[in-house]
Amino acid sequence: MLKISELAAKTGLSAHTIRFYEKHGLISASERSEAGYRYYNDADIRRAEFVKTARNIGFSLEDISQLLSIRVDKTSHSCQEVTDITQHKLDEVNAKIAELESMQHTLSILLESCCGGPEKATHCSIMEALEAGDVKKSRSAA
Amino acid sequence: MLKISELAAKTGLSAHTIRFYEKHGLISASERSEAGYRYYNDADIRRAEFVKTARNIGFSLEDISQLLSIRVDKTSHSCQEVTDITQHKLDEVNAKIAELESMQHTLSILLESCCGGPEKATHCSIMEALEAGDVKKSRSAA
DNA sequence: GTTGACCTTAGAGTAGACTCTAAGCTTATA
DNA sequence: TATAAGCTTAGAGTCTACTCTAAGGTCAAC
Ligand SMILES: [Zn+2]
Ligand SMILES: [Zn+2]
Ligand SMILES: [Zn+2]
Ligand SMILES: [Zn+2]
């Protein structure tokens, strides 16, 4: 049985974050001391580590929440449900990468066009490009 | 002279967003009607379009704020200042891409390992990988 | 028996970029 | 003239994932 700071040390999450996750239903302590201290048993610890692993991959807390509900009753859920969550996340990641690569491309072109020196910015081709508006849009919603 | 909704139509920003940008010093209307309506002249419109172009590229409002202060007095600023902002943004974008590609990689491997079918998730290799924790960390701080 | 580290809670604050609301003028159209 | 569309403001709400604070109780060591 670990106390919260011990679970924190073990998982690399902060005690604050562990309480925050508890408030959002991701983690819980099966026992409390008389004084109200949280005590985590082996199953709790494994669950916390599952959460940490999923978070490290990049899953949102909402995704993790869904993965956890599959985890507690695997016989009621299918591989497909798991791949759906994973695929959806991958789609998101791919969309974000595409957006960032577009920015990367635009920024690189801008940088190439500018001398980057100590001259007055009156002739700066980056500023000119921004004024002219002839750059493609990288950002979509939010 | 355009009213706010006309500037909105012209730039593709919403009137709300235009007021929000004004509150943050990015855009302003040189004139107001007696009733307090904002009126935008050509210089205002060009400034708004500059902001919109920079935002489309992916610059933060803080970056745009700096670019604008260069823009209003180009002789007091150098090309280097402009490239510094641009390079800094590019570095950020590259870091984010690296992080996302790491996620992409992990997610792809997970997806390959799972049958994705209607079977019970009891044998799911994605779940197993998450339990085992043997996936590399993609996410860094915030 | 007291210091100090650790624990509890509810709730506020942070970041970034909006997005919306309420309450009330103004202006254009029918 | 009445209705609707459009404008004003301050300020609150949204989203995600924390991060921190205040005020106080608990526990082990010296
Ligand atoms: Zn130059
Ligand atoms: Zn330049
Ligand atoms: Zn399967
Ligand atoms: Zn599977």
Tab-separated table of C-alpha atoms (C1' of nucleotides) and ligand atoms in Angstrom:
chain	number	residue	atom	x	y	z
A	1	MET	CA	0.000	0.000	0.000
A	2	LEU	CA	1.448	3.303	-1.117
A	3	LYS	CA	0.685	6.767	0.079
A	4	ILE	CA	0.070	9.436	-2.515
A	5	SER	CA	3.622	10.757	-2.519
A	6	GLU	CA	4.919	7.225	-2.975
A	7	LEU	CA	2.588	6.642	-5.903
A	8	ALA	CA	3.755	9.972	-7.262
A	9	ALA	CA	7.381	8.891	-6.987
A	10	LYS	CA	6.578	5.559	-8.600
A	11	THR	CA	4.602	6.915	-11.545
A	12	GLY	CA	6.267	10.252	-12.103
A	13	LEU	CA	2.926	12.009	-11.761
A	14	SER	CA	2.695	14.703	-9.107
A	15	ALA	CA	0.458	14.219	-6.073
A	16	HIS	CA	-1.547	17.180	-7.327
A	17	THR	CA	-2.009	15.497	-10.677
A	18	ILE	CA	-3.043	12.230	-9.036
A	19	ARG	CA	-5.760	14.017	-7.062
A	20	PHE	CA	-6.778	15.813	-10.223
A	21	TYR	CA	-7.080	12.513	-12.072
A	22	GLU	CA	-9.111	11.101	-9.200
A	23	LYS	CA	-11.505	14.016	-9.401
A	24	HIS	CA	-11.967	13.117	-13.067
A	25	GLY	CA	-12.485	9.434	-12.378
A	26	LEU	CA	-9.256	8.085	-13.842
A	27	ILE	CA	-7.557	6.903	-10.687
A	28	SER	CA	-8.708	6.110	-7.183
A	29	ALA	CA	-7.380	4.837	-3.890
A	30	SER	CA	-9.221	1.724	-2.715
A	31	GLU	CA	-8.521	2.610	0.876
A	32	ARG	CA	-8.262	5.578	3.117
A	33	SER	CA	-6.629	5.750	6.545
A	34	GLU	CA	-8.726	6.961	9.479
A	35	ALA	CA	-7.284	10.383	8.938
A	36	GLY	CA	-8.385	10.281	5.310
A	37	TYR	CA	-4.995	9.574	3.737
A	38	ARG	CA	-5.193	7.807	0.387
A	39	TYR	CA	-3.725	4.306	0.203
A	40	TYR	CA	-3.096	2.626	-3.147
A	41	ASN	CA	-3.002	-1.160	-3.529
A	42	ASP	CA	-1.441	-3.125	-6.380
A	43	ALA	CA	-4.476	-2.859	-8.619
A	44	ASP	CA	-4.632	0.888	-8.027
A	45	ILE	CA	-0.973	1.186	-8.878
A	46	ARG	CA	-1.369	-0.785	-12.093
A	47	ARG	CA	-4.272	1.410	-13.069
A	48	ALA	CA	-2.243	4.553	-12.356
A	49	GLU	CA	0.583	3.218	-14.473
A	50	PHE	CA	-1.810	2.394	-17.283
A	51	VAL	CA	-3.017	5.990	-17.183
A	52	LYS	CA	0.515	7.303	-17.196
A	53	THR	CA	1.493	5.128	-20.145
A	54	ALA	CA	-1.528	6.203	-22.141
A	55	ARG	CA	-0.889	9.827	-21.326
A	56	ASN	CA	2.740	9.495	-22.372
A	57	ILE	CA	1.639	8.221	-25.743
A	58	GLY	CA	-0.492	11.321	-26.122
A	59	PHE	CA	-4.022	10.106	-25.427
A	60	SER	CA	-6.324	12.744	-23.968
A	61	LEU	CA	-7.850	12.218	-20.545
A	62	GLU	CA	-11.145	11.588	-22.293
A	63	ASP	CA	-9.556	8.867	-24.437
A	64	ILE	CA	-7.943	7.376	-21.361
A	65	SER	CA	-11.260	7.386	-19.607
A	66	GLN	CA	-12.699	5.276	-22.417
A	67	LEU	CA	-9.734	2.939	-22.465
A	68	LEU	CA	-10.123	2.454	-18.726
A	69	SER	CA	-13.739	1.472	-19.002
A	70	ILE	CA	-12.750	-1.160	-21.534
A	71	ARG	CA	-9.948	-2.257	-19.253
A	72	VAL	CA	-12.180	-2.956	-16.260
A	73	ASP	CA	-14.416	-5.277	-18.263
A	74	LYS	CA	-12.599	-6.578	-21.293
A	75	THR	CA	-15.108	-9.280	-22.048
A	76	SER	CA	-17.784	-6.675	-22.722
A	77	HIS	CA	-15.611	-4.834	-25.205
A	78	SER	CA	-13.992	-5.679	-28.493
A	79	CYS	CA	-10.661	-5.098	-30.166
A	80	GLN	CA	-12.504	-2.884	-32.567
A	81	GLU	CA	-13.467	-0.457	-29.855
A	82	VAL	CA	-9.825	-0.210	-28.883
A	83	THR	CA	-8.637	0.332	-32.427
A	84	ASP	CA	-11.364	2.913	-32.976
A	85	ILE	CA	-9.989	5.032	-30.165
A	86	THR	CA	-6.438	4.504	-31.341
A	87	GLN	CA	-7.216	5.172	-34.979
A	88	HIS	CA	-9.142	8.284	-34.102
A	89	LYS	CA	-6.180	9.569	-32.137
A	90	LEU	CA	-3.866	8.738	-35.016
A	91	ASP	CA	-6.097	10.649	-37.406
A	92	GLU	CA	-5.968	13.642	-35.109
A	93	VAL	CA	-2.207	13.417	-34.874
A	94	ASN	CA	-1.856	13.144	-38.633
A	95	ALA	CA	-4.074	16.173	-39.167
A	96	LYS	CA	-2.029	18.170	-36.704
A	97	ILE	CA	1.204	17.102	-38.346
A	98	ALA	CA	-0.079	18.173	-41.744
A	99	GLU	CA	-0.981	21.574	-40.359
A	100	LEU	CA	2.386	21.999	-38.701
A	101	GLU	CA	4.238	20.892	-41.809
A	102	SER	CA	2.409	23.523	-43.755
A	103	MET	CA	3.535	26.125	-41.230
A	104	GLN	CA	7.031	24.720	-41.343
A	105	HIS	CA	7.082	25.034	-45.085
A	106	THR	CA	5.838	28.613	-45.067
A	107	LEU	CA	8.208	29.666	-42.319
A	108	SER	CA	11.173	28.098	-44.098
A	109	ILE	CA	10.389	29.928	-47.291
A	110	LEU	CA	10.047	33.191	-45.406
A	111	LEU	CA	13.372	32.647	-43.686
A	112	GLU	CA	15.126	31.885	-46.936
A	113	SER	CA	13.843	35.078	-48.462
A	114	CYS	CA	15.191	37.365	-45.736
A	115	CYS	CA	18.805	38.392	-45.288
A	116	GLY	CA	18.468	38.281	-41.506
A	117	GLY	CA	21.049	41.028	-41.180
A	118	PRO	CA	21.234	44.277	-39.235
A	119	GLU	CA	19.708	46.365	-42.033
A	120	LYS	CA	16.549	48.369	-41.548
A	121	ALA	CA	13.445	46.291	-41.910
A	122	THR	CA	12.138	48.684	-44.567
A	123	HIS	CA	13.139	46.285	-47.319
A	124	CYS	CA	12.441	43.061	-45.381
A	125	SER	CA	10.962	40.420	-47.610
A	126	ILE	CA	9.283	38.643	-44.711
A	127	MET	CA	7.425	41.820	-43.863
A	128	GLU	CA	6.623	42.290	-47.532
A	129	ALA	CA	5.193	38.790	-47.788
A	130	LEU	CA	3.046	39.374	-44.736
A	131	GLU	CA	1.811	42.668	-46.151
A	132	ALA	CA	1.060	41.134	-49.509
A	133	GLY	CA	-0.805	38.262	-47.890
A	134	ASP	CA	0.551	35.854	-50.481
A	135	VAL	CA	1.209	33.025	-48.073
A	136	LYS	CA	-0.906	29.963	-47.860
A	137	LYS	CA	-3.089	29.290	-44.898
A	138	SER	CA	-1.713	26.682	-42.503
A	139	ARG	CA	-4.027	27.013	-39.585
A	140	SER	CA	-7.500	25.574	-39.522
A	141	ALA	CA	-9.987	25.845	-36.679
A	142	ALA	CA	-8.517	26.068	-33.182
B	1	MET	CA	-14.488	53.218	-44.430
B	2	LEU	CA	-15.801	49.863	-43.345
B	3	LYS	CA	-17.987	48.988	-40.426
B	4	ILE	CA	-16.950	46.080	-38.255
B	5	SER	CA	-19.134	43.524	-40.029
B	6	GLU	CA	-17.735	44.655	-43.365
B	7	LEU	CA	-14.194	44.293	-42.106
B	8	ALA	CA	-15.206	40.893	-40.794
B	9	ALA	CA	-16.523	39.891	-44.217
B	10	LYS	CA	-13.385	41.219	-45.875
B	11	THR	CA	-10.895	39.511	-43.595
B	12	GLY	CA	-12.755	36.380	-42.630
B	13	LEU	CA	-12.345	37.237	-38.956
B	14	SER	CA	-15.527	37.499	-36.911
B	15	ALA	CA	-16.620	40.821	-35.468
B	16	HIS	CA	-16.128	39.289	-32.038
B	17	THR	CA	-12.588	38.362	-32.918
B	18	ILE	CA	-11.876	41.811	-34.292
B	19	ARG	CA	-12.996	43.381	-31.005
B	20	PHE	CA	-10.960	40.804	-29.150
B	21	TYR	CA	-7.892	41.702	-31.183
B	22	GLU	CA	-8.532	45.369	-30.513
B	23	LYS	CA	-8.652	44.710	-26.794
B	24	HIS	CA	-5.245	43.113	-27.161
B	25	GLY	CA	-3.811	45.965	-29.178
B	26	LEU	CA	-3.527	44.229	-32.542
B	27	ILE	CA	-6.124	46.120	-34.515
B	28	SER	CA	-7.957	49.383	-34.090
B	29	ALA	CA	-10.464	51.589	-35.813
B	30	SER	CA	-9.133	55.084	-36.477
B	31	GLU	CA	-12.587	56.514	-36.328
B	32	ARG	CA	-15.834	56.112	-34.516
B	33	SER	CA	-19.261	57.358	-35.538
B	34	GLU	CA	-21.165	59.568	-33.114
B	35	ALA	CA	-22.956	56.502	-31.905
B	36	GLY	CA	-19.646	54.822	-31.226
B	37	TYR	CA	-19.581	52.518	-34.246
B	38	ARG	CA	-16.107	51.525	-35.353
B	39	TYR	CA	-14.978	52.710	-38.790
B	40	TYR	CA	-11.932	51.246	-40.461
B	41	ASN	CA	-9.912	53.165	-43.052
B	42	ASP	CA	-7.516	51.699	-45.605
B	43	ALA	CA	-4.558	51.614	-43.234
B	44	ASP	CA	-6.692	49.889	-40.606
B	45	ILE	CA	-7.792	47.349	-43.174
B	46	ARG	CA	-4.237	46.646	-44.263
B	47	ARG	CA	-3.223	46.173	-40.652
B	48	ALA	CA	-6.116	43.780	-40.065
B	49	GLU	CA	-5.128	41.806	-43.127
B	50	PHE	CA	-1.537	41.674	-41.982
B	51	VAL	CA	-2.750	40.234	-38.683
B	52	LYS	CA	-4.907	37.718	-40.447
B	53	THR	CA	-2.082	36.602	-42.727
B	54	ALA	CA	0.289	36.187	-39.800
B	55	ARG	CA	-2.332	34.286	-37.863
B	56	ASN	CA	-2.979	31.999	-40.821
B	57	ILE	CA	0.688	31.129	-40.946
B	58	GLY	CA	0.488	30.117	-37.316
B	59	PHE	CA	2.080	33.023	-35.458
B	60	SER	CA	0.778	33.560	-31.938
B	61	LEU	CA	-0.930	36.817	-31.036
B	62	GLU	CA	2.181	37.686	-29.042
B	63	ASP	CA	4.370	37.118	-32.116
B	64	ILE	CA	1.994	39.173	-34.204
B	65	SER	CA	2.123	41.934	-31.668
B	66	GLN	CA	5.908	42.074	-32.080
B	67	LEU	CA	5.695	41.944	-35.851
B	68	LEU	CA	3.243	44.811	-35.763
B	69	SER	CA	5.510	46.999	-33.717
B	70	ILE	CA	8.228	46.403	-36.271
B	71	ARG	CA	5.757	47.146	-39.019
B	72	VAL	CA	4.788	50.582	-37.728
B	73	ASP	CA	8.390	51.742	-37.639
B	74	LYS	CA	10.516	49.659	-39.938
B	75	THR	CA	13.486	51.998	-39.877
B	76	SER	CA	13.959	51.364	-36.181
B	77	HIS	CA	14.037	47.614	-36.651
B	78	SER	CA	16.234	45.189	-38.506
B	79	CYS	CA	15.751	42.142	-40.670
B	80	GLN	CA	17.387	40.197	-37.892
B	81	GLU	CA	14.579	40.984	-35.489
B	82	VAL	CA	12.117	39.687	-38.031
B	83	THR	CA	14.053	36.492	-38.669
B	84	ASP	CA	14.469	35.961	-34.927
B	85	ILE	CA	10.725	35.859	-34.482
B	86	THR	CA	10.293	33.677	-37.535
B	87	GLN	CA	13.104	31.297	-36.620
B	88	HIS	CA	11.805	30.983	-33.088
B	89	LYS	CA	8.407	30.046	-34.407
B	90	LEU	CA	9.970	27.534	-36.785
B	91	ASP	CA	11.868	25.946	-33.914
B	92	GLU	CA	8.633	25.615	-31.966
B	93	VAL	CA	6.895	24.080	-34.942
B	94	ASN	CA	9.725	21.621	-35.502
B	95	ALA	CA	9.669	20.566	-31.862
B	96	LYS	CA	5.948	19.997	-32.010
B	97	ILE	CA	6.257	17.995	-35.201
B	98	ALA	CA	8.892	15.765	-33.629
B	99	GLU	CA	6.610	15.105	-30.690
B	100	LEU	CA	3.656	14.329	-32.907
B	101	GLU	CA	5.694	12.051	-35.126
B	102	SER	CA	6.709	10.093	-32.096
B	103	MET	CA	3.032	9.692	-31.190
B	104	GLN	CA	2.257	8.782	-34.761
B	105	HIS	CA	4.902	6.097	-34.700
B	106	THR	CA	3.695	4.594	-31.435
B	107	LEU	CA	0.058	4.668	-32.475
B	108	SER	CA	0.840	3.021	-35.807
B	109	ILE	CA	2.698	0.209	-34.117
B	110	LEU	CA	-0.165	-0.298	-31.705
B	111	LEU	CA	-2.662	-0.403	-34.536
B	112	GLU	CA	-0.633	-2.936	-36.465
B	113	SER	CA	-0.495	-5.212	-33.466
B	114	CYS	CA	-4.257	-5.406	-32.958
B	115	CYS	CA	-6.694	-7.407	-35.038
B	116	GLY	CA	-9.325	-4.678	-34.747
B	117	GLY	CA	-12.053	-7.278	-34.935
B	118	PRO	CA	-15.206	-7.999	-32.946
B	119	GLU	CA	-13.463	-10.353	-30.490
B	120	LYS	CA	-13.429	-9.696	-26.789
B	121	ALA	CA	-10.744	-7.270	-25.748
B	122	THR	CA	-9.366	-9.803	-23.290
B	123	HIS	CA	-6.563	-10.660	-25.674
B	124	CYS	CA	-6.111	-7.196	-27.164
B	125	SER	CA	-2.486	-6.414	-27.812
B	126	ILE	CA	-3.035	-2.682	-27.583
B	127	MET	CA	-4.416	-3.117	-24.091
B	128	GLU	CA	-1.535	-5.430	-23.282
B	129	ALA	CA	1.011	-2.889	-24.456
B	130	LEU	CA	-0.631	-0.193	-22.354
B	131	GLU	CA	-0.650	-2.502	-19.332
B	132	ALA	CA	2.960	-3.465	-19.842
B	133	GLY	CA	3.991	0.150	-20.225
B	134	ASP	CA	6.516	-0.761	-22.888
B	135	VAL	CA	5.823	2.169	-25.160
B	136	LYS	CA	8.080	5.119	-25.519
B	137	LYS	CA	7.174	8.497	-24.175
B	138	SER	CA	6.045	10.957	-26.840
B	139	ARG	CA	4.726	13.812	-24.794
B	140	SER	CA	6.931	16.329	-23.080
B	141	ALA	CA	5.793	19.181	-20.886
B	142	ALA	CA	2.507	20.769	-21.952
C	1	DG	C1'	6.528	18.308	22.927
C	2	DT	C1'	7.753	20.488	19.209
C	3	DT	C1'	9.551	20.805	14.720
C	4	DG	C1'	8.850	19.740	10.056
C	5	DA	C1'	7.384	16.843	6.413
C	6	DC	C1'	3.238	15.064	4.636
C	7	DC	C1'	-1.641	14.759	4.182
C	8	DT	C1'	-6.610	16.707	3.548
C	9	DT	C1'	-10.213	19.850	1.118
C	10	DA	C1'	-12.477	23.262	-1.873
C	11	DG	C1'	-11.594	26.275	-4.931
C	12	DA	C1'	-8.909	29.692	-7.618
C	13	DG	C1'	-5.414	30.549	-11.200
C	14	DT	C1'	-2.809	29.575	-15.652
C	15	DA	C1'	-2.191	29.470	-20.694
C	16	DG	C1'	-4.067	30.824	-25.535
C	17	DA	C1'	-7.431	32.232	-28.450
C	18	DC	C1'	-11.389	32.921	-28.791
C	19	DT	C1'	-16.744	32.849	-28.160
C	20	DC	C1'	-20.751	34.260	-26.274
C	21	DT	C1'	-24.176	36.849	-23.322
C	22	DA	C1'	-27.002	40.538	-21.623
C	23	DA	C1'	-28.842	44.840	-21.889
C	24	DG	C1'	-29.457	48.478	-24.485
C	25	DC	C1'	-28.649	51.929	-28.403
C	26	DT	C1'	-28.800	52.885	-33.752
C	27	DT	C1'	-29.915	52.406	-38.393
C	28	DA	C1'	-32.098	50.618	-42.502
C	29	DT	C1'	-36.160	48.837	-44.610
C	30	DA	C1'	-41.117	48.170	-45.355
D	1	DT	C1'	-43.667	53.649	-37.077
D	2	DA	C1'	-42.431	49.345	-36.172
D	3	DT	C1'	-39.563	45.563	-36.806
D	4	DA	C1'	-35.250	43.602	-37.631
D	5	DA	C1'	-30.538	43.754	-38.243
D	6	DG	C1'	-26.489	45.632	-36.541
D	7	DC	C1'	-23.751	48.056	-33.211
D	8	DT	C1'	-21.976	49.087	-28.256
D	9	DT	C1'	-19.954	47.534	-23.550
D	10	DA	C1'	-18.161	44.782	-19.680
D	11	DG	C1'	-17.568	40.672	-18.414
D	12	DA	C1'	-18.319	35.657	-18.171
D	13	DG	C1'	-17.672	31.102	-20.303
D	14	DT	C1'	-15.095	27.502	-23.140
D	15	DC	C1'	-11.434	24.039	-23.741
D	16	DT	C1'	-7.486	20.975	-21.792
D	17	DA	C1'	-4.606	19.629	-18.375
D	18	DC	C1'	-2.901	20.870	-14.955
D	19	DT	C1'	-0.838	23.844	-10.949
D	20	DC	C1'	-1.149	26.139	-6.942
D	21	DT	C1'	-3.095	28.192	-2.521
D	22	DA	C1'	-5.050	28.501	1.962
D	23	DA	C1'	-6.167	26.683	6.124
D	24	DG	C1'	-5.733	23.101	8.765
D	25	DG	C1'	-5.118	18.018	10.496
D	26	DT	C1'	-1.475	13.996	11.094
D	27	DC	C1'	2.630	11.578	11.894
D	28	DA	C1'	7.528	10.316	12.750
D	29	DA	C1'	11.682	11.806	14.753
D	30	DC	C1'	14.487	14.035	18.139
E	1	ZN	ZN	17.247	42.141	-45.052
E	2	ZN	ZN	14.239	40.730	-43.863
E	3	ZN	ZN	-8.046	-8.730	-31.440
E	4	ZN	ZN	-6.897	-5.673	-30.027
